PDB file of C-alpha atoms in Angstrom:
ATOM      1  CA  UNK I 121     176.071  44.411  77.638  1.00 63.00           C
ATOM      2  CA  UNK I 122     174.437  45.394  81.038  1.00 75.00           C
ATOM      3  CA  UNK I 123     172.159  48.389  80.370  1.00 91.00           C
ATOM      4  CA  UNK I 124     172.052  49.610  83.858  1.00 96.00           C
ATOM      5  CA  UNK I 125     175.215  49.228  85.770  1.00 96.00           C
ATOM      6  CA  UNK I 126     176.243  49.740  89.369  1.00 97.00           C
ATOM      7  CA  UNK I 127     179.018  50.135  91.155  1.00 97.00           C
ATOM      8  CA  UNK I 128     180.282  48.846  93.539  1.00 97.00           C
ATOM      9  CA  UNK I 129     178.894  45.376  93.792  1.00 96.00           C
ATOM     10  CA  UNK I 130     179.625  44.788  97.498  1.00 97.00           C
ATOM     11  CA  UNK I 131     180.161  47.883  99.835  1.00 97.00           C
ATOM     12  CA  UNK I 132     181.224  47.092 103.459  1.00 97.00           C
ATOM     13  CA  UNK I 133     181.479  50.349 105.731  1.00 97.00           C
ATOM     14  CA  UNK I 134     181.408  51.190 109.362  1.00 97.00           C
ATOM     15  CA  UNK I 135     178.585  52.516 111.241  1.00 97.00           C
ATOM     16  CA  UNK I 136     178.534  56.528 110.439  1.00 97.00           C
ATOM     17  CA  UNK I 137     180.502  56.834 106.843  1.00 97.00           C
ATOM     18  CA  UNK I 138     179.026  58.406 104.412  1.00 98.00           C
ATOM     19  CA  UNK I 139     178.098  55.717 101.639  1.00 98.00           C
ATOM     20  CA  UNK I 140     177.289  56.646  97.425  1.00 98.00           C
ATOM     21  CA  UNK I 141     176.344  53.489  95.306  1.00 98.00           C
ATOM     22  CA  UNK I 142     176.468  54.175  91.599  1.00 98.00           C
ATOM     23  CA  UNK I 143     174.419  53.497  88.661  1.00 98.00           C
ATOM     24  CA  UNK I 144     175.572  54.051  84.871  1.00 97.00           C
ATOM     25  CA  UNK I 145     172.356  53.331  81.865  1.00 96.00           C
ATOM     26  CA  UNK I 146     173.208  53.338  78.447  1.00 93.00           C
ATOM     27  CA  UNK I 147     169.341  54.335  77.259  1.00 88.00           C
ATOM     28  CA  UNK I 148     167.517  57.283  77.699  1.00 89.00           C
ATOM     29  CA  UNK I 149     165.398  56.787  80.322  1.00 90.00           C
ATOM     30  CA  UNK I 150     161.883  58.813  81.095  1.00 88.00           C
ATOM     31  CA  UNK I 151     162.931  57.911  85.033  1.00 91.00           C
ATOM     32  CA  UNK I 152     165.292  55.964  87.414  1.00 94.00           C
ATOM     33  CA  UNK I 153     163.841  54.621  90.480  1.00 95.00           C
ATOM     34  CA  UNK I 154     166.535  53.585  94.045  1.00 97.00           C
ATOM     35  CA  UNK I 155     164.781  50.383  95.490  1.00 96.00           C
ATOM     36  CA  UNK I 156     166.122  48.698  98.134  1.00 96.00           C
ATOM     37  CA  UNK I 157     165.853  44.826  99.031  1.00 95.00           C
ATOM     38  CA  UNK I 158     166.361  43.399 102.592  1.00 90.00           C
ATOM     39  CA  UNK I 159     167.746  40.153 103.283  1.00 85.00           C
ATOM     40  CA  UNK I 160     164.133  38.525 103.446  1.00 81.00           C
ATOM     41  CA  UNK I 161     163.485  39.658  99.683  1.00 82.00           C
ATOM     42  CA  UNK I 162     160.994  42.500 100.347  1.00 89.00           C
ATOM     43  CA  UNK I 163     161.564  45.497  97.860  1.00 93.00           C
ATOM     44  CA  UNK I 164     161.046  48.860  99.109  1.00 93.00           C
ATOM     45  CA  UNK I 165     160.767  51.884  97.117  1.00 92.00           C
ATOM     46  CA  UNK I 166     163.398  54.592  98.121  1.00 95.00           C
ATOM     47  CA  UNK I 167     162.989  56.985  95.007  1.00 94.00           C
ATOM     48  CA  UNK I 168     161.787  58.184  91.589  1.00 93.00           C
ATOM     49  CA  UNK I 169     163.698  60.419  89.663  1.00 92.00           C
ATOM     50  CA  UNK I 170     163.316  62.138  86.510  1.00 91.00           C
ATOM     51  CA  UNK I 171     166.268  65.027  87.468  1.00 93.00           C
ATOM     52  CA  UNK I 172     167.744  66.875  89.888  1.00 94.00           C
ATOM     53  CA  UNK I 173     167.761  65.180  93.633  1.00 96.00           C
ATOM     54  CA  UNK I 174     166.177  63.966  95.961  1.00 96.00           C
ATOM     55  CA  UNK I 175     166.360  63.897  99.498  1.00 97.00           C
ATOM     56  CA  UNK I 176     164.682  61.426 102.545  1.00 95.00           C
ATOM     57  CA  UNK I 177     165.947  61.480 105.551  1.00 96.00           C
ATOM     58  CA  UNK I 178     169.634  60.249 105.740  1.00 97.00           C
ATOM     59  CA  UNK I 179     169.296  58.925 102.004  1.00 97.00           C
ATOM     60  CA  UNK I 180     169.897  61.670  98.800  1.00 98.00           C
ATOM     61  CA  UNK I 181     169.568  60.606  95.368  1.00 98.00           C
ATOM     62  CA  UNK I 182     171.021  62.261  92.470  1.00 98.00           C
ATOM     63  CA  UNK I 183     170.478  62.396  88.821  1.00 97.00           C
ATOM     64  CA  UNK I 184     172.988  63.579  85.870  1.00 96.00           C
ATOM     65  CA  UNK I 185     170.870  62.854  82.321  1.00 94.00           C
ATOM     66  CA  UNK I 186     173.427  64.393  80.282  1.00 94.00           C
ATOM     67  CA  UNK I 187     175.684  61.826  81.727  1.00 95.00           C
ATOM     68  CA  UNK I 188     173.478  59.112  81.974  1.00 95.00           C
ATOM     69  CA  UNK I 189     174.378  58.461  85.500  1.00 97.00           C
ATOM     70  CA  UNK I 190     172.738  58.291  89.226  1.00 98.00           C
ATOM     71  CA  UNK I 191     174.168  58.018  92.716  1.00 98.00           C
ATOM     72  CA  UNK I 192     172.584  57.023  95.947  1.00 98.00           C
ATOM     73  CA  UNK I 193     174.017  58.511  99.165  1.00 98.00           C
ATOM     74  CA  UNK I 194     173.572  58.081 102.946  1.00 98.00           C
ATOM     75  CA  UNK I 195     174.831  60.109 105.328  1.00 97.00           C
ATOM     76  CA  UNK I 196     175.916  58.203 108.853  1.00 97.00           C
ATOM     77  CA  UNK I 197     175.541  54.951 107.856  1.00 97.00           C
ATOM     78  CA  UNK I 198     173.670  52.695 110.469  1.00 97.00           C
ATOM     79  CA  UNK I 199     173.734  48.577 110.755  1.00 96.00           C
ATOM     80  CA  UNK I 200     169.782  48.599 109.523  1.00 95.00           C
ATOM     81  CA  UNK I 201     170.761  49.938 106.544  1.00 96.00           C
ATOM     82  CA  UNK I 202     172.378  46.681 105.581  1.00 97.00           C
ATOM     83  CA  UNK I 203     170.862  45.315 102.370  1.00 97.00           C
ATOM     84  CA  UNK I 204     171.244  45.329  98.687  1.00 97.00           C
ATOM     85  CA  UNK I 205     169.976  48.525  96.349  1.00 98.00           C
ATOM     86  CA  UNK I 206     169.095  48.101  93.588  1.00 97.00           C
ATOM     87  CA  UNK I 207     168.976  51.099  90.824  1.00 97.00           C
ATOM     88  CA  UNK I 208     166.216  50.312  88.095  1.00 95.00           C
ATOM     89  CA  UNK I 209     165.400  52.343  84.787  1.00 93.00           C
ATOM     90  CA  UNK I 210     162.337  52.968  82.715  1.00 88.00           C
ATOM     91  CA  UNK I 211     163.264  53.659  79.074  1.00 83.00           C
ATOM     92  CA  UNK I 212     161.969  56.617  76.915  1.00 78.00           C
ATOM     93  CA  UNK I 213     158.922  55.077  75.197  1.00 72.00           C
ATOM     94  CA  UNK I 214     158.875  52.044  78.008  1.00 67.00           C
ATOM     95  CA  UNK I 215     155.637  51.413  79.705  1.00 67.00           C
ATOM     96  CA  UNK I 216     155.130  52.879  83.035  1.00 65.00           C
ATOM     97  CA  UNK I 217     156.328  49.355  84.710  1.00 71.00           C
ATOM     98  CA  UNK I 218     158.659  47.966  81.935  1.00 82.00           C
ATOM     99  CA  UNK I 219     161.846  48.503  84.372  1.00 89.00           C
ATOM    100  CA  UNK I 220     165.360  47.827  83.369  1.00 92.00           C
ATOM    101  CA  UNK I 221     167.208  46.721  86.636  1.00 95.00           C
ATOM    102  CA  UNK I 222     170.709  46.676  87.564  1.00 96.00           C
ATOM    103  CA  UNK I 223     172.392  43.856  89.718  1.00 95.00           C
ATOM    104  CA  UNK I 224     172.358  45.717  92.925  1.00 97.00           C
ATOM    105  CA  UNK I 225     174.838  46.854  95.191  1.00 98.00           C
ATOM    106  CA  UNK I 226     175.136  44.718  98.194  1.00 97.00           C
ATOM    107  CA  UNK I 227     176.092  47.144 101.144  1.00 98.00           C
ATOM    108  CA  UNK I 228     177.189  45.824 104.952  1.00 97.00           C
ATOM    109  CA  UNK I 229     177.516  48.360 107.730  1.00 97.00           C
ATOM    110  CA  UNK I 230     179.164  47.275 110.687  1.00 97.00           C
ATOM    111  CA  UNK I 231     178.721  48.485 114.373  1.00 96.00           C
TER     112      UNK I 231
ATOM    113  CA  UNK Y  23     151.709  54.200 101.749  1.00 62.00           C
ATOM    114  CA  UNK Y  24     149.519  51.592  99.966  1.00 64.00           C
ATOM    115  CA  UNK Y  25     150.050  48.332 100.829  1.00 77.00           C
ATOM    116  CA  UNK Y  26     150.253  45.086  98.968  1.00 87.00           C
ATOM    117  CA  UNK Y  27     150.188  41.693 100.223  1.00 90.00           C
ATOM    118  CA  UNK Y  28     150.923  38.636  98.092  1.00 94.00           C
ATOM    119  CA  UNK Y  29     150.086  34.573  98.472  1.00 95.00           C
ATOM    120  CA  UNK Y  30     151.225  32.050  98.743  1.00 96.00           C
ATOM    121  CA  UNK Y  31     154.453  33.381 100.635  1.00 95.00           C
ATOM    122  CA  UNK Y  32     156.484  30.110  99.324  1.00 96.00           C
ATOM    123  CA  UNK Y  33     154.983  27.604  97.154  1.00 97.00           C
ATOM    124  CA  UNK Y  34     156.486  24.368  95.765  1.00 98.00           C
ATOM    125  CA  UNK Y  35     155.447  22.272  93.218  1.00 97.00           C
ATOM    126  CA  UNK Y  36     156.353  19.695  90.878  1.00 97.00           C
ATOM    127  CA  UNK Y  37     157.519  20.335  86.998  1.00 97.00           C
ATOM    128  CA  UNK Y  38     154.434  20.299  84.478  1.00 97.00           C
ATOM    129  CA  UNK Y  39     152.058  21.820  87.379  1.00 97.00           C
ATOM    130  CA  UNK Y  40     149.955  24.954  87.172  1.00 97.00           C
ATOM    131  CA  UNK Y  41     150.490  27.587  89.716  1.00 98.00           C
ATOM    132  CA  UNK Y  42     148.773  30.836  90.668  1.00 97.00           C
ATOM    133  CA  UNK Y  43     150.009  33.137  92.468  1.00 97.00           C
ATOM    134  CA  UNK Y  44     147.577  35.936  94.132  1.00 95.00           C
ATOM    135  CA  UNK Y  45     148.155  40.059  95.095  1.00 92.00           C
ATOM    136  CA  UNK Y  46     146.131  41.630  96.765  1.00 87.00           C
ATOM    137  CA  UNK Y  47     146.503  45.306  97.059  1.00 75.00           C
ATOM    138  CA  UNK Y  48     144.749  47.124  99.761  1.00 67.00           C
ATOM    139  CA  UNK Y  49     143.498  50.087  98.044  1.00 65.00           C
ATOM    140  CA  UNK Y  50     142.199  50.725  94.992  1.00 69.00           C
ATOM    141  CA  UNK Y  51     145.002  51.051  92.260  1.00 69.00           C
ATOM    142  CA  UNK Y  52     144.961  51.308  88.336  1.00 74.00           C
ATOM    143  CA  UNK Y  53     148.340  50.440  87.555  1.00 86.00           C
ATOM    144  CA  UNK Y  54     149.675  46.568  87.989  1.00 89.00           C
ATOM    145  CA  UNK Y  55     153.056  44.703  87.421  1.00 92.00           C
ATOM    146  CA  UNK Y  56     154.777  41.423  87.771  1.00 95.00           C
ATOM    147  CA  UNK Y  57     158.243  40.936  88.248  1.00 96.00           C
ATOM    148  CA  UNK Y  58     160.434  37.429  88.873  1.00 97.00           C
ATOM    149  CA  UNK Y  59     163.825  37.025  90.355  1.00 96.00           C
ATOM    150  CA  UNK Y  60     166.170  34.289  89.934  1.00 96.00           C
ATOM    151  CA  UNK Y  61     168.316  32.967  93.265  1.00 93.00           C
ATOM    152  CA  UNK Y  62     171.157  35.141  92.688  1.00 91.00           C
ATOM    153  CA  UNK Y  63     170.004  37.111  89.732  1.00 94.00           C
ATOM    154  CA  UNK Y  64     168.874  40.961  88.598  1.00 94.00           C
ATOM    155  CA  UNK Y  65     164.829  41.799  88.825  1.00 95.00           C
ATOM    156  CA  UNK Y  66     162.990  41.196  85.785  1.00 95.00           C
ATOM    157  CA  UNK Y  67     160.250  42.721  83.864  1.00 94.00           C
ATOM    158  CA  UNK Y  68     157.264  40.280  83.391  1.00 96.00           C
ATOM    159  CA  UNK Y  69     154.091  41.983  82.549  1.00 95.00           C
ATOM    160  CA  UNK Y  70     152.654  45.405  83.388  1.00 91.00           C
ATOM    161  CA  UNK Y  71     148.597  45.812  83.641  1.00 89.00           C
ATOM    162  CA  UNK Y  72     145.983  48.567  83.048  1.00 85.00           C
ATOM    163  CA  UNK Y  73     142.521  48.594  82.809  1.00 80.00           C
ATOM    164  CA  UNK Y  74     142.039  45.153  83.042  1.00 82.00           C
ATOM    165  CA  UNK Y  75     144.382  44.433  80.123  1.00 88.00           C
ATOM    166  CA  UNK Y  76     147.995  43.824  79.305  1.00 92.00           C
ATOM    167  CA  UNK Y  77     150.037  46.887  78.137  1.00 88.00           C
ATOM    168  CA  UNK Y  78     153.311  45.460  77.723  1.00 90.00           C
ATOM    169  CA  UNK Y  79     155.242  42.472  78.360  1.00 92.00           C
ATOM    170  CA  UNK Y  80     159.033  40.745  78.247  1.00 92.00           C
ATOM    171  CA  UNK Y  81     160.091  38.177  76.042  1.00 92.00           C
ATOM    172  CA  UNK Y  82     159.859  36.112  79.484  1.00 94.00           C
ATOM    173  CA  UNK Y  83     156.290  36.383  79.387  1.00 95.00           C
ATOM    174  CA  UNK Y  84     155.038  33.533  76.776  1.00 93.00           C
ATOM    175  CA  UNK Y  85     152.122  31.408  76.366  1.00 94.00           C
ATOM    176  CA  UNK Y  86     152.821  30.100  79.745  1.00 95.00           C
ATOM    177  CA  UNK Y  87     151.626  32.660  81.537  1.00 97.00           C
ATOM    178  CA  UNK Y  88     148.706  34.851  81.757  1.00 96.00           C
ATOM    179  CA  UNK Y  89     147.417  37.480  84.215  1.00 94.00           C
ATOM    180  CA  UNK Y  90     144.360  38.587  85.256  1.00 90.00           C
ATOM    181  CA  UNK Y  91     142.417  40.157  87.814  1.00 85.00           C
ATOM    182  CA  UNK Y  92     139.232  37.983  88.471  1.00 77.00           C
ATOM    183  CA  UNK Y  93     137.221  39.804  91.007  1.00 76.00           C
ATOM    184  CA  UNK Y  94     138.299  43.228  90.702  1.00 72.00           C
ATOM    185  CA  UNK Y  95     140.949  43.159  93.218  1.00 77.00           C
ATOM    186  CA  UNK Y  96     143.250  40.290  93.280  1.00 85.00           C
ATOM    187  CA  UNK Y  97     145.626  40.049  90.523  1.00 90.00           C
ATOM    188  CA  UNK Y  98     146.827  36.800  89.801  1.00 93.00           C
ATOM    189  CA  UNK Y  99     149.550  35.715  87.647  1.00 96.00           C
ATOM    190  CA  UNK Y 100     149.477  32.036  86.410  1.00 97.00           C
ATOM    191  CA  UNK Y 101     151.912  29.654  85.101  1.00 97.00           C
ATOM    192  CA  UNK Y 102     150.253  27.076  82.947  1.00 96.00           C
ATOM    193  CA  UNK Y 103     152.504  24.293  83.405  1.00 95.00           C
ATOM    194  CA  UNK Y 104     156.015  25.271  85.618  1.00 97.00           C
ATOM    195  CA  UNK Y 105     159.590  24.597  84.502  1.00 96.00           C
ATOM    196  CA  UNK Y 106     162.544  24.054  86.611  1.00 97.00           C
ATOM    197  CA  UNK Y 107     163.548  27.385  85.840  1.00 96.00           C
ATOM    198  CA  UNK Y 108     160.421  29.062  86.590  1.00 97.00           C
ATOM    199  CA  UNK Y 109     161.631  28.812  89.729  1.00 98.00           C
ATOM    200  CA  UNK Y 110     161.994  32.229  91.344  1.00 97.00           C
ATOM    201  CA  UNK Y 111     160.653  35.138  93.447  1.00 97.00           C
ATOM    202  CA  UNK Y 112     157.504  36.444  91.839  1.00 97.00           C
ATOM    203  CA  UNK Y 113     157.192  39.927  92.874  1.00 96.00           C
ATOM    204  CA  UNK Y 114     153.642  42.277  91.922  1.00 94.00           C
ATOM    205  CA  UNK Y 115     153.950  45.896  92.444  1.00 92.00           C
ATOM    206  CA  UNK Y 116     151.512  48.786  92.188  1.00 88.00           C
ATOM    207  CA  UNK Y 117     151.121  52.098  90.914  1.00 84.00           C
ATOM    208  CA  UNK Y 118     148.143  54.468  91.744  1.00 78.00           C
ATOM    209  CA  UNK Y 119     149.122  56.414  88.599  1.00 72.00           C
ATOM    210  CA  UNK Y 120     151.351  56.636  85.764  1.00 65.00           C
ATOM    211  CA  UNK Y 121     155.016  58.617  86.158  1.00 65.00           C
ATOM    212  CA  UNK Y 122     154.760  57.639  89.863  1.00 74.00           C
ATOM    213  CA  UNK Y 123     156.256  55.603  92.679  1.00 80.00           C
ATOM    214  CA  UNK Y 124     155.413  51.897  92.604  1.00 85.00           C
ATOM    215  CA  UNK Y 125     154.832  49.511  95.858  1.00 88.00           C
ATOM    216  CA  UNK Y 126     156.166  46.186  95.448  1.00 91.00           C
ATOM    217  CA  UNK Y 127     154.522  43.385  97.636  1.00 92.00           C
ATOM    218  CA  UNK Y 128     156.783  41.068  99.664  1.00 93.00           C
ATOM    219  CA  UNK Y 129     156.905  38.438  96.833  1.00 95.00           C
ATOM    220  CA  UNK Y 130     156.566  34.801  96.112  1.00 96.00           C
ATOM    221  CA  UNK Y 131     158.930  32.163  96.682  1.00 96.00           C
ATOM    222  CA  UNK Y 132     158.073  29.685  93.719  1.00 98.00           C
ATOM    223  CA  UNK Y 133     160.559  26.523  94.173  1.00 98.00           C
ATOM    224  CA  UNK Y 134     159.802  24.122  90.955  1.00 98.00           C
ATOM    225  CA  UNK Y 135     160.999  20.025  91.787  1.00 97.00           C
TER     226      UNK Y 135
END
């Protein structure tokens, strides 16, 4: 069994719908970090949460620990934000890079 | 943001040879961390680094591999002698300190024939 799920696994949406990407864990976690990989392979750091939200720009991130679940939102979705996100975990008692990673959400916005 | 570059960009080489493959952060940082991906496949833990010594690593991470960080700045991670499927993308990433952020470097494209 997965630890850290997502959902869905492919997203396609048009340019300016609003987009949330899940992610389910079934450890406690000491934080849950949003990354998100472009079609080249680079991995990019959107956030690090340990509760409440977060926001940057068009992207919010959202934490429930009681529920053991995270969702990643953006607000008027644009073609550049084509890629797949990835939602990654570090467990209670983990080391600080001893991540537990999901399979990603592949997301296509079209013009 | 700090920034981390990592070499080669794509390597290939034949089954049974050693590789190393370099990262190079810019600035200084404490906190170290390798990760591979299989074509196709989740990220995976390999090995995190402090202090110029392992402080955890995966099940992945056997006596075919070892890390270090020779000259105070690069950090290498080597694989003694490559398997097929030790082919992957080799990703390092950074922390400045613990409980935040970390900066992944562009990766490695290791192709094993």
């Amino acid at each position: 069994k997965n630890e850290v799920e997502q959902s869905p696994q492919n997203l396609t949406a048009q340019e300016g719908e609003f987009i949330t990407i899940n992610c389910s864990y079934s450890v406690g976690i000491s934080a849950l970090h949003w990354l998100q990989q472009h079609p080249g392979g680079g991995i990019v750091s959107l956030f690090m949460l340990s509760s409440g939200k977060k926001k940057h720009g068009r992207l919010i991130a959202t934490i429930n620990i009681q529920e053991k679940h995270s969702s990643l939102h953006i607000t008027a979705s644009h073609p550049r934000d084509s890629a797949v996100y990835i939602c990654a975990v570090r467990s209670r008692g983990g080391s600080q890079g001893n991540l537990i990673f999901g399979k990603g959400t592949k997301l296509s916005v079209k013009p | 943001e700090p920034e981390v570059t990592q070499t080669p960009s794509h390597q290939v080489t034949q089954m049974g040879q050693e590789v190393i493959l370099r990262c190079v952060p810019i600035s200084n940082h404490l906190y170290f961390y390798w990760y591979r991906q299989i074509l196709g496949q989740k990220v995976e833990f390999l090995v995190s680094f402090y202090n110029n010594e392992i402080s955890e690593k995966s099940e992945i991470f056997d006596d075919q591999f070892s890390v270090e960080r020779p000259d105070g700045s690069n950090f290498t991670l080597k694989i003694r002698s490559t398997k097929l499927e030790d082919s992957a993308m080799y990703f390092c990433a950074i922390t400045l300190l613990a409980g935040v952020e970390q900066y992944f470097g562009p990766g490695t494209r290791l192709t094993v024939t």
